[in-house]
Tab-separated table of C-alpha atoms and ligand atoms in Angstrom:
chain	number	residue	atom	x	y	z
W	1	MET	CA	-25.114	144.030	-68.398
W	2	HIS	CA	-28.347	145.974	-67.826
W	3	ASP	CA	-29.084	149.128	-65.859
W	4	LEU	CA	-31.920	147.295	-64.128
W	5	VAL	CA	-33.258	143.749	-64.119
W	6	ILE	CA	-36.742	142.732	-62.937
W	7	LYS	CA	-36.307	139.188	-61.690
W	8	GLY	CA	-38.590	136.233	-61.256
W	9	GLY	CA	-42.001	137.665	-62.182
W	10	LEU	CA	-44.646	136.344	-64.534
W	11	VAL	CA	-44.268	138.703	-67.501
W	12	ALA	CA	-47.241	139.585	-69.692
W	13	SER	CA	-45.205	140.113	-72.845
W	14	ALA	CA	-46.076	140.243	-76.536
W	15	PHE	CA	-45.767	136.427	-76.531
W	16	GLY	CA	-48.236	135.826	-73.710
W	17	ALA	CA	-47.482	135.333	-70.031
W	18	VAL	CA	-43.997	133.861	-69.481
W	19	ARG	CA	-41.811	133.574	-66.395
W	20	CYS	CA	-38.579	135.401	-67.205
W	21	ASP	CA	-36.345	138.301	-66.259
W	22	VAL	CA	-36.763	141.689	-67.892
W	23	GLY	CA	-33.515	143.536	-68.644
W	24	ILE	CA	-33.726	147.306	-69.023
W	25	ARG	CA	-31.104	149.532	-70.602
W	26	GLN	CA	-31.353	153.303	-71.123
W	27	GLY	CA	-35.045	153.375	-70.398
W	28	ARG	CA	-35.989	150.640	-72.830
W	29	ILE	CA	-36.588	146.922	-72.609
W	30	ALA	CA	-33.344	145.334	-73.819
W	31	THR	CA	-33.759	141.630	-73.052
W	32	LEU	CA	-36.321	139.071	-71.955
W	33	GLY	CA	-34.441	136.026	-70.699
W	34	GLU	CA	-33.116	133.969	-67.818
W	35	ALA	CA	-30.492	134.824	-65.210
W	36	LEU	CA	-29.943	138.353	-66.540
W	37	ASP	CA	-27.370	140.633	-64.909
W	38	GLY	CA	-28.101	144.193	-63.912
W	39	ALA	CA	-26.528	147.028	-61.935
W	40	GLU	CA	-29.796	147.087	-60.005
W	41	VAL	CA	-32.294	144.318	-59.380
W	42	LEU	CA	-36.003	144.459	-58.603
W	43	ASP	CA	-37.384	141.269	-57.116
W	44	ALA	CA	-40.703	140.336	-58.706
W	45	GLN	CA	-41.154	136.859	-57.150
W	46	GLY	CA	-44.874	136.241	-56.767
W	47	LEU	CA	-45.728	139.308	-58.820
W	48	LEU	CA	-47.004	139.941	-62.316
W	49	VAL	CA	-44.926	142.139	-64.599
W	50	LEU	CA	-47.283	144.093	-66.847
W	51	PRO	CA	-46.892	146.825	-69.459
W	52	GLY	CA	-47.583	150.294	-68.044
W	53	GLY	CA	-51.180	151.333	-68.533
W	54	VAL	CA	-52.058	153.564	-71.469
W	55	ASP	CA	-55.094	155.704	-70.665
W	56	SER	CA	-56.274	156.986	-74.025
W	57	HIS	CA	-59.168	159.061	-72.671
W	58	CYS	CA	-58.596	161.399	-69.755
W	59	HIS	CA	-59.345	165.036	-69.093
W	60	ILE	CA	-56.360	166.687	-67.438
W	61	GLU	CA	-55.756	170.386	-66.797
W	62	GLU	CA	-58.138	171.350	-69.597
W	63	PRO	CA	-58.211	175.155	-69.878
W	64	ARG	CA	-61.667	176.735	-69.667
W	65	PRO	CA	-62.840	179.597	-71.886
W	66	GLY	CA	-63.426	181.898	-68.906
W	67	GLY	CA	-59.974	181.214	-67.408
W	68	GLY	CA	-58.669	178.493	-65.106
W	69	THR	CA	-58.601	174.788	-65.855
W	70	THR	CA	-60.240	171.570	-64.776
W	71	GLU	CA	-59.123	170.708	-61.254
W	72	GLU	CA	-56.722	167.878	-62.055
W	73	THR	CA	-53.323	169.263	-63.034
W	74	PHE	CA	-50.672	167.332	-64.918
W	75	ALA	CA	-48.709	167.136	-61.654
W	76	SER	CA	-51.557	165.592	-59.663
W	77	ALA	CA	-52.711	163.435	-62.577
W	78	SER	CA	-49.201	162.002	-62.837
W	79	ALA	CA	-49.275	160.902	-59.212
W	80	ALA	CA	-52.739	159.386	-59.657
W	81	ALA	CA	-51.753	157.579	-62.827
W	82	PHE	CA	-48.536	156.130	-61.370
W	83	ALA	CA	-50.353	155.055	-58.209
W	84	GLY	CA	-52.701	153.020	-60.391
W	85	GLY	CA	-50.120	151.643	-62.834
W	86	THR	CA	-50.682	154.012	-65.767
W	87	THR	CA	-47.641	155.589	-67.421
W	88	THR	CA	-49.000	157.169	-70.620
W	89	THR	CA	-52.071	159.342	-71.164
W	90	VAL	CA	-53.866	160.811	-74.138
W	91	SER	CA	-55.737	163.908	-72.980
W	92	PHE	CA	-57.598	166.719	-74.704
W	93	ILE	CA	-56.654	170.064	-76.159
W	94	PRO	CA	-59.854	172.104	-76.032
W	95	GLN	CA	-61.349	174.190	-78.765
W	96	TRP	CA	-63.682	176.970	-77.700
W	97	ARG	CA	-66.350	178.154	-80.120
W	98	GLY	CA	-65.143	181.149	-82.096
W	99	HIS	CA	-61.519	180.376	-81.273
W	100	ASP	CA	-58.649	178.796	-83.171
W	101	VAL	CA	-56.694	175.829	-81.868
W	102	TRP	CA	-52.989	176.454	-82.460
W	103	GLU	CA	-52.598	178.713	-79.468
W	104	ARG	CA	-54.387	176.172	-77.282
W	105	TYR	CA	-51.987	173.451	-78.463
W	106	VAL	CA	-48.909	175.529	-77.582
W	107	ASP	CA	-50.345	176.268	-74.149
W	108	TYR	CA	-51.363	172.642	-73.529
W	109	ARG	CA	-47.937	171.290	-74.542
W	110	ALA	CA	-46.370	173.569	-71.924
W	111	ARG	CA	-48.829	172.442	-69.256
W	112	ALA	CA	-48.259	168.749	-69.961
W	113	ALA	CA	-44.493	169.239	-69.769
W	114	THR	CA	-44.832	170.085	-66.062
W	115	GLY	CA	-46.080	166.555	-65.303
W	116	MET	CA	-44.386	163.167	-65.059
W	117	LEU	CA	-46.492	161.215	-67.529
W	118	ASP	CA	-45.583	160.356	-71.070
W	119	HIS	CA	-48.342	162.038	-72.984
W	120	ALA	CA	-50.082	162.501	-76.320
W	121	PHE	CA	-53.130	164.585	-77.214
W	122	HIS	CA	-56.500	164.471	-78.922
W	123	GLN	CA	-57.648	167.766	-80.447
W	124	ILE	CA	-61.298	168.578	-79.664
W	125	ILE	CA	-63.087	170.208	-82.583
W	126	SER	CA	-66.188	172.136	-81.531
W	127	ASP	CA	-66.111	174.814	-84.222
W	128	PRO	CA	-65.034	173.241	-87.520
W	129	THR	CA	-64.310	176.394	-89.501
W	130	ASP	CA	-62.291	176.403	-92.751
W	131	GLN	CA	-59.433	178.146	-90.933
W	132	VAL	CA	-59.318	175.438	-88.250
W	133	LEU	CA	-59.743	172.434	-90.540
W	134	GLU	CA	-57.658	173.561	-93.463
W	135	GLU	CA	-54.880	175.536	-91.816
W	136	GLU	CA	-54.527	174.674	-88.153
W	137	VAL	CA	-55.321	170.966	-87.991
W	138	PRO	CA	-52.654	170.151	-90.631
W	139	LYS	CA	-50.122	171.996	-88.451
W	140	LEU	CA	-51.194	169.954	-85.434
W	141	VAL	CA	-50.861	166.726	-87.387
W	142	ALA	CA	-47.325	167.744	-88.328
W	143	GLU	CA	-46.711	168.096	-84.566
W	144	GLY	CA	-47.871	164.526	-83.966
W	145	VAL	CA	-51.474	165.097	-82.868
W	146	ARG	CA	-53.211	162.261	-84.711
W	147	SER	CA	-56.715	162.137	-83.250
W	148	LEU	CA	-59.619	164.544	-83.403
W	149	LYS	CA	-62.429	164.389	-80.864
W	150	VAL	CA	-66.000	165.425	-81.463
W	151	PHE	CA	-68.932	165.644	-79.090
W	152	LEU	CA	-72.386	164.943	-80.481
W	153	THR	CA	-73.848	166.456	-77.310
W	154	TYR	CA	-73.133	169.204	-74.687
W	155	ASP	CA	-74.220	172.820	-75.172
W	156	ASN	CA	-70.913	174.502	-75.867
W	157	VAL	CA	-69.048	171.858	-77.792
W	158	HIS	CA	-71.425	169.665	-79.812
W	159	VAL	CA	-71.145	169.617	-83.581
W	160	ASP	CA	-74.059	169.045	-85.944
W	161	ASP	CA	-74.017	166.455	-88.733
W	162	ARG	CA	-72.505	168.864	-91.237
W	163	GLY	CA	-69.721	169.808	-88.812
W	164	PHE	CA	-69.102	166.161	-87.970
W	165	ILE	CA	-68.861	165.191	-91.638
W	166	ARG	CA	-66.347	167.974	-92.225
W	167	VAL	CA	-64.218	166.748	-89.313
W	168	LEU	CA	-64.364	163.196	-90.696
W	169	GLU	CA	-63.361	164.451	-94.129
W	170	THR	CA	-60.416	166.409	-92.706
W	171	ALA	CA	-59.266	163.452	-90.622
W	172	ARG	CA	-59.409	161.198	-93.663
W	173	LYS	CA	-57.267	163.571	-95.676
W	174	LEU	CA	-54.686	163.946	-92.907
W	175	GLY	CA	-54.574	160.396	-91.529
W	176	CYS	CA	-56.116	161.012	-88.100
W	177	LEU	CA	-58.421	158.861	-85.987
W	178	VAL	CA	-61.732	160.483	-84.977
W	179	THR	CA	-63.001	159.758	-81.467
W	180	VAL	CA	-66.657	160.439	-80.734
W	181	HIS	CA	-68.867	161.126	-77.721
W	182	CYS	CA	-72.113	159.582	-78.941
W	183	GLU	CA	-75.294	161.005	-77.406
W	184	ASN	CA	-78.056	162.936	-79.207
W	185	TYR	CA	-77.861	166.615	-78.256
W	186	GLU	CA	-81.419	167.663	-79.146
W	187	ALA	CA	-82.978	164.602	-77.520
W	188	ILE	CA	-81.180	165.250	-74.228
W	189	ARG	CA	-82.045	168.925	-74.394
W	190	TRP	CA	-85.730	168.169	-74.868
W	191	ARG	CA	-85.796	165.599	-72.036
W	192	THR	CA	-83.906	167.958	-69.722
W	193	GLU	CA	-86.315	170.832	-70.363
W	194	ARG	CA	-89.299	168.608	-69.600
W	195	LEU	CA	-87.739	167.145	-66.449
W	196	LEU	CA	-86.782	170.542	-65.053
W	197	ALA	CA	-90.226	171.962	-65.880
W	198	ALA	CA	-91.743	169.090	-63.871
W	199	GLY	CA	-89.499	169.925	-60.906
W	200	LEU	CA	-87.435	166.752	-61.318
W	201	THR	CA	-84.051	168.287	-60.607
W	202	ALA	CA	-82.142	165.864	-58.341
W	203	PRO	CA	-78.904	164.264	-59.579
W	204	HIS	CA	-80.505	160.934	-60.486
W	205	TYR	CA	-82.699	162.631	-63.100
W	206	HIS	CA	-79.470	163.040	-65.029
W	207	ALA	CA	-79.951	159.390	-66.069
W	208	TRP	CA	-83.569	160.084	-67.048
W	209	SER	CA	-82.387	162.919	-69.289
W	210	ARG	CA	-80.183	160.608	-71.380
W	211	PRO	CA	-81.528	157.033	-71.616
W	212	THR	CA	-79.786	154.388	-73.701
W	213	VAL	CA	-81.793	155.233	-76.841
W	214	VAL	CA	-80.012	158.602	-77.173
W	215	GLU	CA	-76.654	156.826	-77.033
W	216	ARG	CA	-77.741	154.134	-79.490
W	217	GLU	CA	-79.062	156.695	-81.982
W	218	ALA	CA	-75.913	158.808	-81.898
W	219	THR	CA	-73.677	155.737	-82.130
W	220	HIS	CA	-75.610	154.557	-85.187
W	221	ARG	CA	-75.383	158.010	-86.785
W	222	ALA	CA	-71.682	158.414	-86.038
W	223	ILE	CA	-70.967	155.044	-87.621
W	224	ALA	CA	-73.153	155.754	-90.667
W	225	LEU	CA	-71.458	159.099	-91.324
W	226	ALA	CA	-68.005	157.588	-90.784
W	227	GLU	CA	-68.931	154.886	-93.301
W	228	LEU	CA	-70.128	157.549	-95.742
W	229	VAL	CA	-66.793	159.364	-95.553
W	230	ASP	CA	-64.691	156.182	-95.117
W	231	GLN	CA	-63.042	157.384	-91.928
W	232	PRO	CA	-61.930	155.212	-88.962
W	233	ILE	CA	-63.572	156.154	-85.651
W	234	GLN	CA	-63.476	155.102	-82.031
W	235	VAL	CA	-66.747	155.354	-80.100
W	236	PHE	CA	-65.945	156.581	-76.619
W	237	HIS	CA	-67.349	155.332	-73.318
W	238	VAL	CA	-69.924	152.790	-74.500
W	239	SER	CA	-72.339	152.231	-71.624
W	240	CYS	CA	-75.032	149.933	-72.962
W	241	GLY	CA	-75.659	146.827	-75.016
W	242	GLU	CA	-77.635	148.664	-77.712
W	243	ALA	CA	-74.687	150.927	-78.560
W	244	ALA	CA	-72.280	147.971	-78.460
W	245	GLU	CA	-74.549	146.131	-80.924
W	246	GLU	CA	-74.284	149.049	-83.362
W	247	ILE	CA	-70.505	148.779	-83.152
W	248	ALA	CA	-70.550	144.998	-83.549
W	249	ARG	CA	-72.700	145.326	-86.693
W	250	ALA	CA	-70.294	147.886	-88.140
W	251	GLN	CA	-67.316	145.656	-87.373
W	252	ALA	CA	-69.060	142.687	-88.975
W	253	ARG	CA	-69.410	144.795	-92.133
W	254	GLY	CA	-65.659	145.361	-92.050
W	255	LEU	CA	-65.766	149.034	-91.054
W	256	LYS	CA	-62.929	150.517	-89.051
W	257	VAL	CA	-65.019	151.242	-85.967
W	258	TRP	CA	-63.684	150.622	-82.474
W	259	GLY	CA	-65.416	150.840	-79.120
W	260	GLU	CA	-64.155	151.904	-75.710
W	261	THR	CA	-65.747	151.502	-72.305
W	262	CYS	CA	-64.738	152.542	-68.776
W	263	PRO	CA	-64.786	150.847	-65.335
W	264	GLN	CA	-67.790	152.938	-64.241
W	265	TYR	CA	-69.949	151.241	-66.904
W	266	LEU	CA	-69.083	147.873	-65.363
W	267	THR	CA	-69.596	148.753	-61.713
W	268	ILE	CA	-71.741	151.846	-61.073
W	269	THR	CA	-75.509	152.054	-61.529
W	270	ALA	CA	-78.015	154.904	-61.879
W	271	ARG	CA	-79.110	154.033	-58.325
W	272	HIS	CA	-75.816	155.400	-57.021
W	273	MET	CA	-77.065	158.838	-58.098
W	274	GLU	CA	-80.080	158.545	-55.777
W	275	GLY	CA	-78.118	158.853	-52.531
W	276	PRO	CA	-76.973	162.018	-50.745
W	277	ASP	CA	-73.725	161.791	-52.698
W	278	GLY	CA	-75.580	161.298	-55.984
W	279	ALA	CA	-73.677	164.020	-57.842
W	280	MET	CA	-70.403	162.182	-57.195
W	281	PHE	CA	-71.558	159.445	-59.591
W	282	MET	CA	-72.760	161.723	-62.394
W	283	CYS	CA	-71.062	161.153	-65.706
W	284	SER	CA	-72.123	160.958	-69.326
W	285	PRO	CA	-73.297	158.614	-70.657
W	286	ALA	CA	-75.061	158.021	-67.362
W	287	PRO	CA	-74.384	154.934	-65.246
W	288	ARG	CA	-76.955	152.225	-66.107
W	289	ASP	CA	-77.834	148.988	-64.263
W	290	GLU	CA	-76.527	145.468	-63.642
W	291	ALA	CA	-78.065	144.116	-66.847
W	292	GLU	CA	-76.102	146.688	-68.839
W	293	HIS	CA	-72.934	145.832	-66.910
W	294	ALA	CA	-73.417	142.260	-68.109
W	295	ASN	CA	-73.951	143.491	-71.685
W	296	ILE	CA	-70.734	145.499	-71.551
W	297	TRP	CA	-68.778	142.512	-70.185
W	298	GLU	CA	-70.149	140.429	-73.043
W	299	ALA	CA	-69.095	143.080	-75.572
W	300	ILE	CA	-65.623	143.080	-74.014
W	301	ARG	CA	-65.408	139.288	-74.145
W	302	ARG	CA	-66.409	139.267	-77.824
W	303	GLY	CA	-63.859	141.978	-78.648
W	304	THR	CA	-66.485	144.514	-79.753
W	305	LEU	CA	-65.151	146.831	-77.059
W	306	ASP	CA	-61.383	146.532	-77.021
W	307	VAL	CA	-60.191	149.451	-74.884
W	308	VAL	CA	-60.996	150.280	-71.252
W	309	SER	CA	-59.986	153.827	-70.402
W	310	SER	CA	-60.921	155.990	-67.433
W	311	ASP	CA	-62.603	159.100	-68.945
W	312	HIS	CA	-60.984	160.703	-65.916
W	313	ALA	CA	-62.798	164.017	-65.354
W	314	ALA	CA	-62.356	165.066	-61.752
W	315	SER	CA	-64.394	167.661	-59.866
W	316	SER	CA	-64.308	168.293	-56.142
W	317	ARG	CA	-67.374	167.848	-53.980
W	318	ALA	CA	-67.807	171.638	-53.818
W	319	ALA	CA	-67.755	171.941	-57.611
W	320	LYS	CA	-70.321	169.141	-57.926
W	321	GLN	CA	-73.020	171.153	-56.156
W	322	GLY	CA	-75.659	172.777	-58.347
W	323	ALA	CA	-79.267	173.898	-58.410
W	324	ASP	CA	-80.270	171.022	-60.684
W	325	PHE	CA	-78.713	168.034	-62.457
W	326	SER	CA	-78.201	169.965	-65.707
W	327	VAL	CA	-75.641	172.332	-64.201
W	328	ILE	CA	-73.600	169.824	-62.180
W	329	PRO	CA	-70.277	169.040	-63.902
W	330	ASN	CA	-70.182	165.569	-65.436
W	331	GLY	CA	-67.353	163.164	-64.943
W	332	LEU	CA	-65.634	160.857	-62.504
W	333	PRO	CA	-62.031	160.612	-61.367
W	334	GLY	CA	-60.728	157.238	-62.490
W	335	LEU	CA	-57.056	157.478	-63.481
W	336	ALA	CA	-55.814	155.622	-60.418
W	337	ALA	CA	-58.697	153.188	-60.039
W	338	ARG	CA	-58.911	152.041	-63.682
W	339	LEU	CA	-56.490	149.116	-63.541
W	340	PRO	CA	-57.271	147.893	-60.016
W	341	VAL	CA	-61.044	147.926	-60.606
W	342	LEU	CA	-60.816	146.218	-64.001
W	343	PHE	CA	-58.287	143.653	-62.773
W	344	SER	CA	-60.379	142.825	-59.736
W	345	GLU	CA	-63.733	142.646	-61.525
W	346	GLY	CA	-62.218	141.071	-64.625
W	347	VAL	CA	-59.236	138.843	-63.862
W	348	SER	CA	-59.733	138.105	-60.135
W	349	GLN	CA	-63.401	137.303	-60.681
W	350	GLY	CA	-62.645	135.109	-63.695
W	351	ARG	CA	-64.417	137.158	-66.373
W	352	ILE	CA	-61.317	137.813	-68.517
W	353	SER	CA	-57.792	136.438	-68.751
W	354	LEU	CA	-54.654	138.265	-67.667
W	355	GLU	CA	-53.675	138.621	-71.340
W	356	HIS	CA	-57.051	140.129	-72.185
W	357	PHE	CA	-56.705	142.598	-69.299
W	358	THR	CA	-53.293	143.654	-70.580
W	359	ARG	CA	-54.670	144.220	-74.067
W	360	LEU	CA	-57.614	146.287	-72.776
W	361	VAL	CA	-55.624	148.684	-70.607
W	362	ALA	CA	-52.297	148.942	-72.436
W	363	THR	CA	-51.730	147.148	-75.760
W	364	ASN	CA	-54.963	148.029	-77.572
W	365	PRO	CA	-55.076	151.710	-76.587
W	366	ALA	CA	-51.421	152.015	-77.611
W	367	LYS	CA	-52.215	150.435	-80.978
W	368	LEU	CA	-55.322	152.490	-81.616
W	369	MET	CA	-53.528	155.717	-80.738
W	370	GLY	CA	-50.480	154.967	-82.889
W	371	LEU	CA	-48.176	154.580	-79.880
W	372	TYR	CA	-47.435	150.869	-80.300
W	373	PRO	CA	-44.939	149.164	-79.955
W	374	LYS	CA	-43.099	151.991	-78.186
W	375	LYS	CA	-45.884	151.821	-75.600
W	376	GLY	CA	-48.293	149.102	-74.504
W	377	VAL	CA	-46.084	146.017	-74.596
W	378	ILE	CA	-43.127	144.412	-72.850
W	379	ALA	CA	-40.852	143.557	-75.765
W	380	PRO	CA	-37.228	144.308	-76.661
W	381	GLY	CA	-37.015	147.848	-78.027
W	382	SER	CA	-40.163	149.104	-76.297
W	383	ASP	CA	-40.061	151.782	-73.618
W	384	ALA	CA	-39.565	150.196	-70.197
W	385	ASP	CA	-42.994	151.215	-68.886
W	386	VAL	CA	-43.713	148.412	-66.456
W	387	ILE	CA	-45.954	147.651	-63.496
W	388	LEU	CA	-45.130	145.142	-60.769
W	389	TRP	CA	-48.545	143.863	-59.821
W	390	ASP	CA	-49.581	141.800	-56.831
W	391	PRO	CA	-52.538	139.718	-58.048
W	392	LYS	CA	-53.438	138.571	-54.523
W	393	ARG	CA	-53.295	141.810	-52.573
W	394	GLU	CA	-56.666	142.858	-51.207
W	395	VAL	CA	-57.195	146.586	-50.859
W	396	THR	CA	-60.147	148.759	-49.894
W	397	ILE	CA	-60.128	151.793	-52.165
W	398	THR	CA	-60.047	155.151	-50.396
W	399	ASN	CA	-59.682	158.606	-51.844
W	400	ALA	CA	-56.233	158.965	-50.253
W	401	LEU	CA	-54.966	155.972	-52.254
W	402	MET	CA	-56.032	157.652	-55.516
W	403	HIS	CA	-53.501	160.530	-55.283
W	404	HIS	CA	-55.699	162.728	-57.489
W	405	ALA	CA	-56.488	166.391	-56.858
W	406	VAL	CA	-60.079	165.990	-55.719
W	407	ASP	CA	-61.795	164.870	-52.527
W	408	ASN	CA	-63.894	162.030	-53.906
W	409	THR	CA	-63.755	158.766	-55.783
W	410	PRO	CA	-66.814	156.831	-56.963
W	411	PHE	CA	-64.982	153.672	-55.851
W	412	GLU	CA	-64.655	154.728	-52.186
W	413	GLY	CA	-64.940	151.618	-49.994
W	414	LYS	CA	-64.759	149.176	-52.890
W	415	ARG	CA	-62.763	146.064	-52.036
W	416	VAL	CA	-60.458	144.945	-54.850
W	417	THR	CA	-58.142	141.998	-55.322
W	418	GLY	CA	-54.975	142.893	-57.221
W	419	TRP	CA	-52.909	146.046	-56.800
W	420	PRO	CA	-49.843	147.734	-58.331
W	421	VAL	CA	-46.864	147.661	-55.984
W	422	ALA	CA	-44.431	149.528	-58.266
W	423	THR	CA	-44.598	151.498	-61.501
W	424	LEU	CA	-41.669	152.158	-63.834
W	425	ARG	CA	-41.768	154.805	-66.556
W	426	ARG	CA	-38.968	154.413	-69.116
W	427	GLY	CA	-37.019	152.334	-66.609
W	428	GLU	CA	-37.325	154.740	-63.701
W	429	VAL	CA	-39.215	153.653	-60.598
W	430	VAL	CA	-41.867	156.359	-60.322
W	431	MET	CA	-44.101	154.664	-57.728
W	432	ARG	CA	-43.284	152.126	-55.049
W	433	GLU	CA	-45.868	150.951	-52.518
W	434	GLY	CA	-47.999	154.027	-53.116
W	435	GLU	CA	-45.141	156.462	-52.724
W	436	ILE	CA	-44.610	158.653	-55.803
W	437	THR	CA	-40.923	158.870	-56.613
W	438	GLY	CA	-41.003	160.424	-60.116
W	439	ARG	CA	-39.568	163.888	-60.794
W	440	PRO	CA	-41.844	166.759	-61.892
W	441	GLY	CA	-41.277	167.501	-65.555
W	442	GLY	CA	-40.032	163.991	-66.289
W	443	GLY	CA	-42.840	163.143	-68.728
W	444	GLN	CA	-42.242	163.189	-72.482
W	445	TYR	CA	-44.491	164.232	-75.322
W	446	GLN	CA	-45.180	161.310	-77.668
W	447	PRO	CA	-45.686	162.613	-81.202
W	448	ARG	CA	-47.577	160.207	-83.427
W	449	GLY	CA	-46.973	159.529	-87.108
W	450	ALA	CA	-49.214	157.909	-89.712
W	451	TYR	CA	-50.481	154.478	-88.624
W	452	GLU	CA	-52.546	151.688	-90.064
W	453	MET	CA	-55.532	151.790	-87.716
W	454	ALA	CA	-56.230	155.421	-88.643
W	455	THR	CA	-55.862	154.772	-92.364
W	456	PRO	CA	-59.103	154.730	-94.384
W	457	ARG	CA	-60.155	151.472	-96.039
W	458	GLY	CA	-60.383	153.073	-99.472
W	459	ILE	CA	-63.997	151.933	-99.833
W	460	THR	CA	-66.761	154.527	-100.019
W	461	PRO	CA	-70.475	154.042	-100.766
W	462	GLN	CA	-71.068	154.111	-104.539
W	463	GLY	CA	-67.332	154.540	-104.955
W	464	PHE	CA	-67.418	158.345	-104.733
W	465	GLY	CA	-64.705	159.360	-102.304
W	466	ALA	CA	-62.913	162.391	-100.980
Q	501	DUC	N1	-68.379	162.660	-69.927
Q	501	DUC	C1	-67.684	163.215	-70.922
Q	501	DUC	O1	-68.052	163.089	-72.064
Q	501	DUC	N2	-66.596	163.925	-70.649
Q	501	DUC	C2	-66.106	164.132	-69.372
Q	501	DUC	C3	-66.904	163.599	-68.319
Q	501	DUC	C4	-68.068	162.802	-68.671
Q	501	DUC	O2	-68.771	162.288	-67.840
Q	502	ZN	ZN1	-67.434	161.976	-73.623
Q	503	ZN	ZN1	-64.375	162.305	-71.830
């Protein structure tokens, strides 16, 4: 007898897509089989039964040095995530220059506990001091924070090569993954100064300030330094073929280098930034063009890019105003739209299989973040994080359907085929037909232990290793 049985759907399980019932007991998948009994039954005839989405890159309620936080709170992000079929997030604990990180971790844990999502954290390192790397990061690792994030660009957070190498070295020692925003800081700074001096200030010059070459260079450098130290890395939000080629070359050499992309790099172009709402499409790396969308699809198909996350970074229309492109906050809200947009563009349009979709949005991010097989798969023993998905439903995306805190979505008006009709987190129905039914505070922290994907290869150039 189960607490709940999902009956009659096509289940994307660890064994591929099979038609069976899913029996849930005490928040976990207990049985995959036929004619299962349950105290409650959910009818999934005609629906797909998918593992809950794992969004391994989203910015939620990130405290700012001057006070306040980013606009999306854990409460609103939970609603957005459930509406779009995501049940687990990995978001960012900030580090402000000149500050330590432990206090930020304690504060961020408390914030995340107010939401409904199961959650884990990356620790941003923007000031890699001895105190932070040698005393505080080990304490965070003991708490289950197993990924460090570095920015190779942005004024207040970028690290130079020496700082980056020290973060890689620390991660190697402690068994963490390093995730990297790859764009060249000085190159963007120089381009931005020249553009502004020439009076080219409108939002679409954001793309001119950071062409693909700055992403390719930083991706190459990040990989080379990771190879030097023998440290696994994930390159975040790959937007162009040149950067994907760097990753493919590294993978062909056997390096532990993974690549992520986001729905915006498959659907939005730099031309979107030319309209009156241009700022609403500003993110970094910048949106490119249709040829680059095709390159990113190809990199997905080949497996070079194996995770699609949202890089959810939501700002309201009012916050996205600014005197010139360099002061407008970067980032797009995408927590809710991630699965529907990728399913529609990918599975409905025949570019990828259902199984590949499931790997990109749930299984692979869970594996790379050390959350698998608790998360990211429908298999006995795993958490019962499940989406009931209607592959035929046609929906026009509106901001109201996104449930996030802000008044804009870059996917406004986009017609998609395929939509989540219910989301279960650990066996509890937390969204049904767009209505959020989860309880505030119901999300659980997911501490991460040592895992294979974050383990160094044990091969360093010339054999001299840390
Ligand atoms: N790019 C980032 O690197 N972070 C948040 C938003 C964005 O566009
Ligand atoms: Zn980034
Ligand atoms: Zn980001």
